[in-house]
PDB file of C-alpha atoms in Angstrom:
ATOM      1  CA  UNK A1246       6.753  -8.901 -32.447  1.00 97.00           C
ATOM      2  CA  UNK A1247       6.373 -10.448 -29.032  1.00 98.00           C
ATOM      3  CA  UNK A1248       2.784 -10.630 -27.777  1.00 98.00           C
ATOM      4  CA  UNK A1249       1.537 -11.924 -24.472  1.00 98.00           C
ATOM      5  CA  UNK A1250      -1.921 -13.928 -23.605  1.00 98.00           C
ATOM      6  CA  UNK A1251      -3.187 -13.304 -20.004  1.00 98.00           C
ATOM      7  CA  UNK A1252      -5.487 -16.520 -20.081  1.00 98.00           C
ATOM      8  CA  UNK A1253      -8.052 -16.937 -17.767  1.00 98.00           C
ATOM      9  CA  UNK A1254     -10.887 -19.608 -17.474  1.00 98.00           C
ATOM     10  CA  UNK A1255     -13.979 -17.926 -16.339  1.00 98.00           C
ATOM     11  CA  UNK A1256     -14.049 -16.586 -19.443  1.00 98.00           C
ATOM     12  CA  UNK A1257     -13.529 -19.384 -22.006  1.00 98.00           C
ATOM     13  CA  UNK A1258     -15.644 -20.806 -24.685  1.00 98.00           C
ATOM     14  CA  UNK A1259     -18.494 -23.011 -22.832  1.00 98.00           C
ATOM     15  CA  UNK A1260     -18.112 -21.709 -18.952  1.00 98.00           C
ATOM     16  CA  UNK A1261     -21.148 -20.989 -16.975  1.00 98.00           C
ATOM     17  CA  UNK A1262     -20.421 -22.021 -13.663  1.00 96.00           C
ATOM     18  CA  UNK A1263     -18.362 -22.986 -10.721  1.00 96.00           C
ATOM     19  CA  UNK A1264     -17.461 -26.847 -11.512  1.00 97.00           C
ATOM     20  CA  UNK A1265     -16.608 -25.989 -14.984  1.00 98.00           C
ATOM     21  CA  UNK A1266     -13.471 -23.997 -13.300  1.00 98.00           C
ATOM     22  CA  UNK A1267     -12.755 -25.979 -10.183  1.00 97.00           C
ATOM     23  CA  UNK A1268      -9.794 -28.073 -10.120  1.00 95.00           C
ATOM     24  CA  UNK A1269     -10.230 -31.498  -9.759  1.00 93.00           C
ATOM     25  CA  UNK A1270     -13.512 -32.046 -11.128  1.00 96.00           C
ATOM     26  CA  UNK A1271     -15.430 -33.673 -14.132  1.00 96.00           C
ATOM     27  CA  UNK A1272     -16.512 -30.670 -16.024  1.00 97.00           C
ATOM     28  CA  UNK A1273     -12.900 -28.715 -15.211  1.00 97.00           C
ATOM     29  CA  UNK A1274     -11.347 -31.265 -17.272  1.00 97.00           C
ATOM     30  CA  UNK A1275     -13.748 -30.899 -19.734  1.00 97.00           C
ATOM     31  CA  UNK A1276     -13.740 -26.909 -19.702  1.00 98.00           C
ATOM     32  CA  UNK A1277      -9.336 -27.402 -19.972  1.00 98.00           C
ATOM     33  CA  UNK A1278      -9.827 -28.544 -23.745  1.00 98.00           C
ATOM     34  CA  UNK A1279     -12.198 -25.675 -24.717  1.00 98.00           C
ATOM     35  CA  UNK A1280     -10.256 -23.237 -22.718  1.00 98.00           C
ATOM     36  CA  UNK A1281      -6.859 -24.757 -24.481  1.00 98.00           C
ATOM     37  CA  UNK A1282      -8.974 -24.283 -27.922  1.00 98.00           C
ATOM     38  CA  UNK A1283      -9.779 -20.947 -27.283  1.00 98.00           C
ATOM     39  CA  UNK A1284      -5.972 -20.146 -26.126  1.00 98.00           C
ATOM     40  CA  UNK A1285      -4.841 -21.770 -29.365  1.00 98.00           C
ATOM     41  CA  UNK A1286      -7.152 -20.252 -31.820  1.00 99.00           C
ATOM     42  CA  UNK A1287      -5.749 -16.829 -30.481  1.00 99.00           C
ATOM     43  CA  UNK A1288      -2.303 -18.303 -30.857  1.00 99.00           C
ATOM     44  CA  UNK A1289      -2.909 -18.879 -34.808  1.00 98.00           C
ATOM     45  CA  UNK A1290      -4.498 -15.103 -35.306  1.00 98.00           C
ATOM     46  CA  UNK A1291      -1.293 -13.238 -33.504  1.00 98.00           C
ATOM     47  CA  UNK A1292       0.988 -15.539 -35.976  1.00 98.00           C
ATOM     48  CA  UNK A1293      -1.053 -14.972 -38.846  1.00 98.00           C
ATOM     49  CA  UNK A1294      -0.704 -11.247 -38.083  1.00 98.00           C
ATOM     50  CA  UNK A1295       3.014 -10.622 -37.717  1.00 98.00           C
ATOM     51  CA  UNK A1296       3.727 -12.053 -34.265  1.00 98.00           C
ATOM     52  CA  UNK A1297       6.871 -14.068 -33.608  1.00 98.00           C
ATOM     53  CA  UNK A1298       7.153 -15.088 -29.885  1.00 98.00           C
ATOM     54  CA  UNK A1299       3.724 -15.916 -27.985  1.00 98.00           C
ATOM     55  CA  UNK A1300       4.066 -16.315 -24.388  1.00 98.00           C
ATOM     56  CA  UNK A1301       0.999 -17.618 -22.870  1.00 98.00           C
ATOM     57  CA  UNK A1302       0.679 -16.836 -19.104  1.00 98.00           C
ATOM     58  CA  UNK A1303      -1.745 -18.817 -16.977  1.00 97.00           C
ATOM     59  CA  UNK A1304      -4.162 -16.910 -15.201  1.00 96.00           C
ATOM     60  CA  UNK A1305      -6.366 -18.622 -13.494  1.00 97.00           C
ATOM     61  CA  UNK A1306      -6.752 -20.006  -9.797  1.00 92.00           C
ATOM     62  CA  UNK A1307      -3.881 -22.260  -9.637  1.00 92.00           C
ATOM     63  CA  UNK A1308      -2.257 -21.360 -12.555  1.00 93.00           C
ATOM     64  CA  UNK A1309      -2.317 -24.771 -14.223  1.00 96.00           C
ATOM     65  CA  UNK A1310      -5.200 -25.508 -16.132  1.00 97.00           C
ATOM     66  CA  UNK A1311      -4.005 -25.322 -19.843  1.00 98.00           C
ATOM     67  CA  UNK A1312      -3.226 -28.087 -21.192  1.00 98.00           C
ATOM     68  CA  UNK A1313       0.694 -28.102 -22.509  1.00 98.00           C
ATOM     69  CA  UNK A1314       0.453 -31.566 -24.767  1.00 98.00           C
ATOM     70  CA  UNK A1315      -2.178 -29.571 -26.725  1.00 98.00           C
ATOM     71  CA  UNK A1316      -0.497 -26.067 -26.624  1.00 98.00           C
ATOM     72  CA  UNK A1317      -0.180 -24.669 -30.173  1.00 98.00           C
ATOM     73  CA  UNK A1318       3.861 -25.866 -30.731  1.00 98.00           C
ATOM     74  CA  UNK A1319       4.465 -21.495 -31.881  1.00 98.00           C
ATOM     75  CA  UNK A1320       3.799 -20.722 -28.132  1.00 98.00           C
ATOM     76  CA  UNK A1321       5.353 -20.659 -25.247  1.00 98.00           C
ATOM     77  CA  UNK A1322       3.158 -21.427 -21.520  1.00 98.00           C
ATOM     78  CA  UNK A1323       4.272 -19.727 -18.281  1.00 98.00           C
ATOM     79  CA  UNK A1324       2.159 -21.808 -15.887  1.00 97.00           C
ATOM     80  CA  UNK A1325       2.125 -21.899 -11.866  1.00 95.00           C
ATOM     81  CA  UNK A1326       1.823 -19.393  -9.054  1.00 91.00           C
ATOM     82  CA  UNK A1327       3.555 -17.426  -6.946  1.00 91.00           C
ATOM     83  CA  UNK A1328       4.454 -15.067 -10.069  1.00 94.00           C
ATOM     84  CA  UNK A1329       4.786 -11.204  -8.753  1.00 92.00           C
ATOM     85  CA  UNK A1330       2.721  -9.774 -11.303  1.00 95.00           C
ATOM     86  CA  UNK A1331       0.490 -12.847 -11.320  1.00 95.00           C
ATOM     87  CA  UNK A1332      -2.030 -12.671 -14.220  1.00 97.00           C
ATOM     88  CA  UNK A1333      -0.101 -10.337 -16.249  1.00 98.00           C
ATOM     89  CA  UNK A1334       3.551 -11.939 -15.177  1.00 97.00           C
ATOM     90  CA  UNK A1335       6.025 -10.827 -18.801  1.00 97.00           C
ATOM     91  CA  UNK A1336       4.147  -7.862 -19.490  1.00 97.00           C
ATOM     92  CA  UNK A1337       7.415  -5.767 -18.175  1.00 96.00           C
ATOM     93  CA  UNK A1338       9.896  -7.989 -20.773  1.00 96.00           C
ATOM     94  CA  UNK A1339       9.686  -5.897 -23.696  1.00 96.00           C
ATOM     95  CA  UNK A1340       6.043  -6.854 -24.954  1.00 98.00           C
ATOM     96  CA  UNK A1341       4.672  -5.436 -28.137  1.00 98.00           C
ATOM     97  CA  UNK A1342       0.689  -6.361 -27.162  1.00 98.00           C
ATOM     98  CA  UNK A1343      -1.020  -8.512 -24.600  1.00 98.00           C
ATOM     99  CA  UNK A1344      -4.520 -10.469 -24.866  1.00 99.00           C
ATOM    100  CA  UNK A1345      -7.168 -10.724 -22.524  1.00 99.00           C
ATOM    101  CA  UNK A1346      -8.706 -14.187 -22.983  1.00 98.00           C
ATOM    102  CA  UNK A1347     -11.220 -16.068 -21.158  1.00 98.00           C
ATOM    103  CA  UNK A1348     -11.537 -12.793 -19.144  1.00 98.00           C
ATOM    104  CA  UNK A1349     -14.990 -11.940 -17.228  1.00 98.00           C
ATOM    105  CA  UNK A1350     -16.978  -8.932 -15.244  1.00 98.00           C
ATOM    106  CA  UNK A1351     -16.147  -6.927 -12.035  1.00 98.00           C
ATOM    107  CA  UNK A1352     -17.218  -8.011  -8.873  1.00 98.00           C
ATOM    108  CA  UNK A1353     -20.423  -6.696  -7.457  1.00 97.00           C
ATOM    109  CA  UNK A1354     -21.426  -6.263 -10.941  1.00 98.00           C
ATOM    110  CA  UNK A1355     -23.681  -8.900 -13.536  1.00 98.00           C
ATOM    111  CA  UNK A1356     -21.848 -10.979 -15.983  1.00 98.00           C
ATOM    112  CA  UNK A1357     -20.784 -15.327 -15.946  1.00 98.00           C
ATOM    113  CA  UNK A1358     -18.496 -16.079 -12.914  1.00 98.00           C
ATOM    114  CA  UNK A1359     -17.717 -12.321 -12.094  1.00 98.00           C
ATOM    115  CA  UNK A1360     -15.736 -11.633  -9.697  1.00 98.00           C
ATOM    116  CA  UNK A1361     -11.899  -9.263  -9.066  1.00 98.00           C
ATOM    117  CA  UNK A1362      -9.700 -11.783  -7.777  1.00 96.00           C
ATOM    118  CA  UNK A1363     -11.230 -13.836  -4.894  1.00 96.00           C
ATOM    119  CA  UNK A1364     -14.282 -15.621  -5.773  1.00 94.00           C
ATOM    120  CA  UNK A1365     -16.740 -14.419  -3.311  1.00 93.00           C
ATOM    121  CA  UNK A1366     -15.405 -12.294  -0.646  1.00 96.00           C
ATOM    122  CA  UNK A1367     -14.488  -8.918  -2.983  1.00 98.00           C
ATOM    123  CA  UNK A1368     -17.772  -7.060  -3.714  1.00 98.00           C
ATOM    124  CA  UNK A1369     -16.207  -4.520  -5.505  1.00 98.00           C
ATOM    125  CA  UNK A1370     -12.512  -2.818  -6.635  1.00 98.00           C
ATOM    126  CA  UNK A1371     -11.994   0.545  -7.173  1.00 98.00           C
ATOM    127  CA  UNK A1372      -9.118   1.859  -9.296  1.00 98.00           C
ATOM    128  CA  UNK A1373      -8.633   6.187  -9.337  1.00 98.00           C
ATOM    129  CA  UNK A1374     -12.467   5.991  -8.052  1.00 98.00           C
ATOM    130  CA  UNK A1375     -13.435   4.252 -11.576  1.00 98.00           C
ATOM    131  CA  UNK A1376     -15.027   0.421 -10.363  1.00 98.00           C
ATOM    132  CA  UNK A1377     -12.581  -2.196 -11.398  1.00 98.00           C
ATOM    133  CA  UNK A1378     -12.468  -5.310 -13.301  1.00 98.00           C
ATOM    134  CA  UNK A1379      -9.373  -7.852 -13.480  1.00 98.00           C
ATOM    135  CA  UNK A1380      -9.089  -5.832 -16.906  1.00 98.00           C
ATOM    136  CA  UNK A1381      -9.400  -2.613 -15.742  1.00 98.00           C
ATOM    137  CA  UNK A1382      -6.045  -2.963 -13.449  1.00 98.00           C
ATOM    138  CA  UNK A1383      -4.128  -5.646 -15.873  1.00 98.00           C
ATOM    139  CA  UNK A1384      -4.811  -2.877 -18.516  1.00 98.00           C
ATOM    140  CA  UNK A1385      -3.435  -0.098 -16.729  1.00 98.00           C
ATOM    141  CA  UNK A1386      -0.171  -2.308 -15.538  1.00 98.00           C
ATOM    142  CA  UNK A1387      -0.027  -2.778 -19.529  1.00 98.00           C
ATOM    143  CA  UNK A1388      -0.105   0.960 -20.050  1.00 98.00           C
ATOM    144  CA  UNK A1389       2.605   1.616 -17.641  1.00 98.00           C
ATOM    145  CA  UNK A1390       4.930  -0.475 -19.641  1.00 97.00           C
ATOM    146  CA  UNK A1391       3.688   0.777 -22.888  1.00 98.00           C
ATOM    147  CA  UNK A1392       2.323  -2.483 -23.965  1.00 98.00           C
ATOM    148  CA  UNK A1393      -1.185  -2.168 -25.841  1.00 98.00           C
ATOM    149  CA  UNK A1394      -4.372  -4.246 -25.467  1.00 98.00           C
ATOM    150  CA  UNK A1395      -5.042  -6.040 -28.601  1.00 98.00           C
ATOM    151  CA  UNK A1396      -7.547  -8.269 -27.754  1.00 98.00           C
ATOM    152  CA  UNK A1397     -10.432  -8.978 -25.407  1.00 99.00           C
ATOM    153  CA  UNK A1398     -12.632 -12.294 -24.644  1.00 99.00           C
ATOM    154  CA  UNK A1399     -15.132 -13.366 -22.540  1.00 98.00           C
ATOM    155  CA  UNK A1400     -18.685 -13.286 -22.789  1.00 98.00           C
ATOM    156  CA  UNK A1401     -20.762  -9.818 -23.705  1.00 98.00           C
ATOM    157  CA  UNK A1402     -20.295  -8.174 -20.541  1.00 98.00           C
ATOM    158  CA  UNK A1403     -16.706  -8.157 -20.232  1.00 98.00           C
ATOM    159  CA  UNK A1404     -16.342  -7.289 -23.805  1.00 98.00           C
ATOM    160  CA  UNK A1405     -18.784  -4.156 -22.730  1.00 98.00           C
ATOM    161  CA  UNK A1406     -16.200  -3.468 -19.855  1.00 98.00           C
ATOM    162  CA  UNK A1407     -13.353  -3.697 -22.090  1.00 98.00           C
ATOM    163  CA  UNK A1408     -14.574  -0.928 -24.597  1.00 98.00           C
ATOM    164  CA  UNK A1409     -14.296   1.238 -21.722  1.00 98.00           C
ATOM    165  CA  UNK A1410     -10.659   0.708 -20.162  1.00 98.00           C
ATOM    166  CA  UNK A1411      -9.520  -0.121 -24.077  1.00 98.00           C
ATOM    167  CA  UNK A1412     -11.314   1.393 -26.671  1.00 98.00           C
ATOM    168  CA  UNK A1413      -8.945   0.331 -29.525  1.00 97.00           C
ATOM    169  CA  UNK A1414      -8.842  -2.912 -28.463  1.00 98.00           C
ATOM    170  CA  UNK A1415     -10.607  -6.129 -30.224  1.00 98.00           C
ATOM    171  CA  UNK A1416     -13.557  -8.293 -28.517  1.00 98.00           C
ATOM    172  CA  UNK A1417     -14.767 -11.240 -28.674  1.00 98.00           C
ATOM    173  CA  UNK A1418     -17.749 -12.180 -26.763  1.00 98.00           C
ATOM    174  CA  UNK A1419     -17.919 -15.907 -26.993  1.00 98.00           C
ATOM    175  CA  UNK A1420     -21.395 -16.282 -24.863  1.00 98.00           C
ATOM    176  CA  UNK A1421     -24.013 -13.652 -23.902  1.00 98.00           C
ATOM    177  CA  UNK A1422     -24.687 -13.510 -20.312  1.00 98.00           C
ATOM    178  CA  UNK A1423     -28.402 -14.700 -18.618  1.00 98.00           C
ATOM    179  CA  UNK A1424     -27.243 -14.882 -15.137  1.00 98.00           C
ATOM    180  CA  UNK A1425     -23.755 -15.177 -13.532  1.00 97.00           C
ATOM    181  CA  UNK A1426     -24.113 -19.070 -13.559  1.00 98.00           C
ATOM    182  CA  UNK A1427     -26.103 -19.008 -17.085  1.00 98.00           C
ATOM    183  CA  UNK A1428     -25.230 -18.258 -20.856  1.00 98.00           C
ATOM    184  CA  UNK A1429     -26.279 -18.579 -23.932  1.00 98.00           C
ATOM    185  CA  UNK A1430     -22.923 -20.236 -25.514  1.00 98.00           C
ATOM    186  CA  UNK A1431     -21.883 -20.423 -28.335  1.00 98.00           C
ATOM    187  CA  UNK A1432     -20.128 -23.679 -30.150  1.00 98.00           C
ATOM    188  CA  UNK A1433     -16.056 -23.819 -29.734  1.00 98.00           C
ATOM    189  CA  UNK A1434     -15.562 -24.277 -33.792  1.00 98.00           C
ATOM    190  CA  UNK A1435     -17.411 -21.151 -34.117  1.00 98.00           C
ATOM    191  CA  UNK A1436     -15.499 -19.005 -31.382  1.00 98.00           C
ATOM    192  CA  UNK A1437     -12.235 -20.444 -32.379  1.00 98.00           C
ATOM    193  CA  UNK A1438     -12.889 -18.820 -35.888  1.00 98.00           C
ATOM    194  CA  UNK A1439     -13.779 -15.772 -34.199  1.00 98.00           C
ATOM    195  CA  UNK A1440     -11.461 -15.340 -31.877  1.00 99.00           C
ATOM    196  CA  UNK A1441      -8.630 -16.171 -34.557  1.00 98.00           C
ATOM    197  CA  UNK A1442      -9.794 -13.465 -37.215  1.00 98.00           C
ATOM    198  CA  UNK A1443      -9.522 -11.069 -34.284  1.00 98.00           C
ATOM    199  CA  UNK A1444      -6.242 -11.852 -33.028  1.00 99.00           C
ATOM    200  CA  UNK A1445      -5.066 -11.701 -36.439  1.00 98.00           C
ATOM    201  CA  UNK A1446      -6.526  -8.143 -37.066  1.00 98.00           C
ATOM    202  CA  UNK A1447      -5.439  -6.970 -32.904  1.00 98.00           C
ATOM    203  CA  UNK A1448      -1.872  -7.014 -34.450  1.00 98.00           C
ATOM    204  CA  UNK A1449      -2.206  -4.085 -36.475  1.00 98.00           C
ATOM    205  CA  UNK A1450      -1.861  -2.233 -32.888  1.00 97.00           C
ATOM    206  CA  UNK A1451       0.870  -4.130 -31.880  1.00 98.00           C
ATOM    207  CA  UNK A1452       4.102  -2.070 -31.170  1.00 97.00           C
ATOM    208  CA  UNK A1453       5.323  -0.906 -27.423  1.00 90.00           C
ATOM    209  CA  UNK A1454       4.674   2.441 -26.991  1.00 93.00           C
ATOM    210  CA  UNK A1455       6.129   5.197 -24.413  1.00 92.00           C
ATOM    211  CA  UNK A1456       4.800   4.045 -20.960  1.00 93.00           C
ATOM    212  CA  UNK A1457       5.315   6.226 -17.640  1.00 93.00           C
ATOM    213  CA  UNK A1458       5.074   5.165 -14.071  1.00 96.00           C
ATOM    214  CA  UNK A1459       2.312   7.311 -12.181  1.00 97.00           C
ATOM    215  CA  UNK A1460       0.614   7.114  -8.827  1.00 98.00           C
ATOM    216  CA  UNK A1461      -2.572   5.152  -8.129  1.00 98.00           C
ATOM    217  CA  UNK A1462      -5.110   4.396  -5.959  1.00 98.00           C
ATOM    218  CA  UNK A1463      -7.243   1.652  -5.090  1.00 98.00           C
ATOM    219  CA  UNK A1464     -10.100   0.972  -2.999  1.00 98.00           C
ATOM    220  CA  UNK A1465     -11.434  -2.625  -2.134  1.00 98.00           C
ATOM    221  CA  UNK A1466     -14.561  -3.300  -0.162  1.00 98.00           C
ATOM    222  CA  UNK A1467     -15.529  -7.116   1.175  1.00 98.00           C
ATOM    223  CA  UNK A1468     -18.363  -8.708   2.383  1.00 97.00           C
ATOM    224  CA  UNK A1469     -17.468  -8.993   5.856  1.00 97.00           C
ATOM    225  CA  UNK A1470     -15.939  -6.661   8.619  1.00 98.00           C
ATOM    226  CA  UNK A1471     -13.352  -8.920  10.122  1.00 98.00           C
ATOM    227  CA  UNK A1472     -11.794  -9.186   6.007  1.00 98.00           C
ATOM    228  CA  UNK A1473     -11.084  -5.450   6.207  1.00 98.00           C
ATOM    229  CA  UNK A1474      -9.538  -5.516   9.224  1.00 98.00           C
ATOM    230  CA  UNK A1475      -7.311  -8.535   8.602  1.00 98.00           C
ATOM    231  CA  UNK A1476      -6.569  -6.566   5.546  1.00 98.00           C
ATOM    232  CA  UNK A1477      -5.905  -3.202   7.400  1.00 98.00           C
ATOM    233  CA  UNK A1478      -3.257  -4.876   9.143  1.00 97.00           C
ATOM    234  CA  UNK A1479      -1.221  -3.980   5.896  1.00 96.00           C
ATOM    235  CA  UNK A1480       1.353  -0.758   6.500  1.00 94.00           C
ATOM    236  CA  UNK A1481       0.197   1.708   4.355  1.00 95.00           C
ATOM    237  CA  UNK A1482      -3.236   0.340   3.874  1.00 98.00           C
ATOM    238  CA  UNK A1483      -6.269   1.961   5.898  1.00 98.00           C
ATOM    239  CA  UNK A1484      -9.704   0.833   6.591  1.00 98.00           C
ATOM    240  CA  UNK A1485     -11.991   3.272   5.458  1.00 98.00           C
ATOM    241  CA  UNK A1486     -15.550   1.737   6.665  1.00 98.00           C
ATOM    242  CA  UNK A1487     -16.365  -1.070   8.498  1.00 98.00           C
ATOM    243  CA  UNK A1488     -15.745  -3.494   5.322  1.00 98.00           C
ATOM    244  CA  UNK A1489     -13.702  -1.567   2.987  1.00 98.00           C
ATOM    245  CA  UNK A1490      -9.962  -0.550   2.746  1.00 98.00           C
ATOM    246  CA  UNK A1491      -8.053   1.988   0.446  1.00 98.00           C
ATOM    247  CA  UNK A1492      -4.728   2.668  -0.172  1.00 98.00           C
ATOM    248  CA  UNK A1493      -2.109   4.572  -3.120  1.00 98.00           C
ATOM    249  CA  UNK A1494       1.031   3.608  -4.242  1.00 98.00           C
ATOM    250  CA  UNK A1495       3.495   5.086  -6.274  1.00 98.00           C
ATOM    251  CA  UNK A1496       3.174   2.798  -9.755  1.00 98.00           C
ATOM    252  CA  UNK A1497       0.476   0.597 -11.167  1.00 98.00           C
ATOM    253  CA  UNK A1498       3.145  -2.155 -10.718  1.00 98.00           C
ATOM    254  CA  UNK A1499       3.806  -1.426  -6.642  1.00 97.00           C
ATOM    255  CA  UNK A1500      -0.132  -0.977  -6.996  1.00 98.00           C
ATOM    256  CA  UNK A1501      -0.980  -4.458  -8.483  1.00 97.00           C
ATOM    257  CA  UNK A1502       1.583  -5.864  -5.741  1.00 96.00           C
ATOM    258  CA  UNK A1503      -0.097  -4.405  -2.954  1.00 97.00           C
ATOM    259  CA  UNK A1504      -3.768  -5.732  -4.052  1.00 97.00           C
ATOM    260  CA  UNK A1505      -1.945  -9.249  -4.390  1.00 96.00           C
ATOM    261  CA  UNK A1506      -1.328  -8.859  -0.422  1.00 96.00           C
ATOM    262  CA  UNK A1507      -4.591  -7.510   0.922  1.00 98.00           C
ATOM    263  CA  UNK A1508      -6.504  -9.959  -1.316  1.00 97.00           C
ATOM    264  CA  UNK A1509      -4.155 -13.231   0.357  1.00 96.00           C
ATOM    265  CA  UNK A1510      -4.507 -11.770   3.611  1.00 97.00           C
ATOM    266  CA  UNK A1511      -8.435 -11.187   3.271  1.00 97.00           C
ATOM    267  CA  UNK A1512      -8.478 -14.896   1.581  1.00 96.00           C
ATOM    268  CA  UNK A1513      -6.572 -16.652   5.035  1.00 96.00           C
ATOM    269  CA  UNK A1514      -9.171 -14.858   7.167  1.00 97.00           C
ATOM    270  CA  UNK A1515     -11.833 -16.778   5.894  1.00 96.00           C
ATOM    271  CA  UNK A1516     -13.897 -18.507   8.010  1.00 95.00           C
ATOM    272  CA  UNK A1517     -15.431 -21.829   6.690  1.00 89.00           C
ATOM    273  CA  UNK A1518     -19.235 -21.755   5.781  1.00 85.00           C
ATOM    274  CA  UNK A1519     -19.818 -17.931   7.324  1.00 88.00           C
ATOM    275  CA  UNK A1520     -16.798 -16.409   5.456  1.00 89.00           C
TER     276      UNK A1520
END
């Protein structure tokens, strides 16, 4: 049984605001031995349910947060960017489940940190016309390659999201949202035990099913004009009002590529202090 974990930060055990994420700083290291925790207490659970190879993939920002020396010695860490399928990079290699840790809410919508993608400049995704978190799309690349979603994290928001694009699917809310830069937390020894007993009961899903390739569409809107058009600049993606863009694509995965270009392009176009 070989499982994946799509581990991102905004979602860990503890996080409530930018620093805590932010390379470089204080609280960032801080927040890379409770997000390491959380990665590791998921690690024991998919063991202690029937898995035998764990690759952990490195999700967020730069890619290399976790903290190897600490990595549960079981696992495996794919860490770094420039990955073509990014978040959910090994989910095409013959993967009997995938995790969702440390995951968060869609962009233009309440929950810690949310946000699809770029920090600040997305204010909202749309997948088939259906608003879209980072879950939402990773879940649907998983589905094209018949790989279930065992498990979800993140705080009660996201686990809300996730009951909608995977119903079957464990959660974990490890804090309950007050604002998007405030939560009530709760203590890593306490979320490690939960997040554990649910990895260990996600594997009774585990198993790659029959996955098909179909076409998809997806809609992105920013807060400025001039981000659209940069973006618009794309072949085969149009600019459908002054600040948001569209386009469809043959596969989830050509899908998932094409959002990783708009959203780099829309990112360089950035402006200092006005965006």
């Amino acid at each position: 049984m070989r499982i994946m974990i799509s581990a991102d930060m905004e979602g860990a055990t503890g996080v409530t605001w930018t620093a805590d994420v932010e390379p470089g700083t204080e609280q960032w290291q801080r927040f890379r031995k409770m997000f390491t925790g959380d990665v590791n207490a998921c690690v024991e659970g998919l063991f202690a349910g029937g898995a035998t190879d764990v690759l952990v993939n490195e999700a967020h920002s730069a890619q290399r947060n976790l903290l190897l020396e600490e990595l549960d010695t079981r696992a495996r860490m794919l860490t770094g960017r420039h990955k073509p399928l990014s978040m959910m990079q090994g989910v095409d290699s013959g993967m009997d489940g995938v995790v969702f840790l440390g995951y968060h809410a869609a962009a233009g919508l309440d929950g810690v940190l949310s946000h699809t993608y770029l920090p600040n400049q997305i204010t909202g995704v749309w997948l088939d016309g259906v608003r879209a978190s980072e879950g939402r799309l990773n879940s649907a690349l998983a589905a094209e390659h018949g790989v279930p979603v065992l498990l979800v994290t993140g705080d009660d928001l996201t686990c809300a999201d996730a009951a909608e694009y995977a119903p079957d699917a464990n959660a974990v809310a490890v804090k309950e949202c007050v604002s998007r830069y405030a939560a009530i937390c709760t203590p890593p020894a306490v979320t490690a035990a939960m997040i554990t007993e649910a990895a260990h009961l996600g594997m009774a899903r585990a198993g790659c099913f029959a996955g098909s390739a179909t076409g998809h569409r997806i809609e992105v809107e920013f807060d400025a004009a001039h981000l659209a058009a940069a973006a618009a600049v794309v072949p085969t993606v149009d600019q459908l009002q002054v600040r948001r863009v569209g386009f469809d694509a043959p596969s989830m995965t050509e899908a998932m590529k094409a959002f990783k270009v708009v959203t780099a392009i829309a990112s360089g176009a950035v402006e200092g202090s006005y965006g």
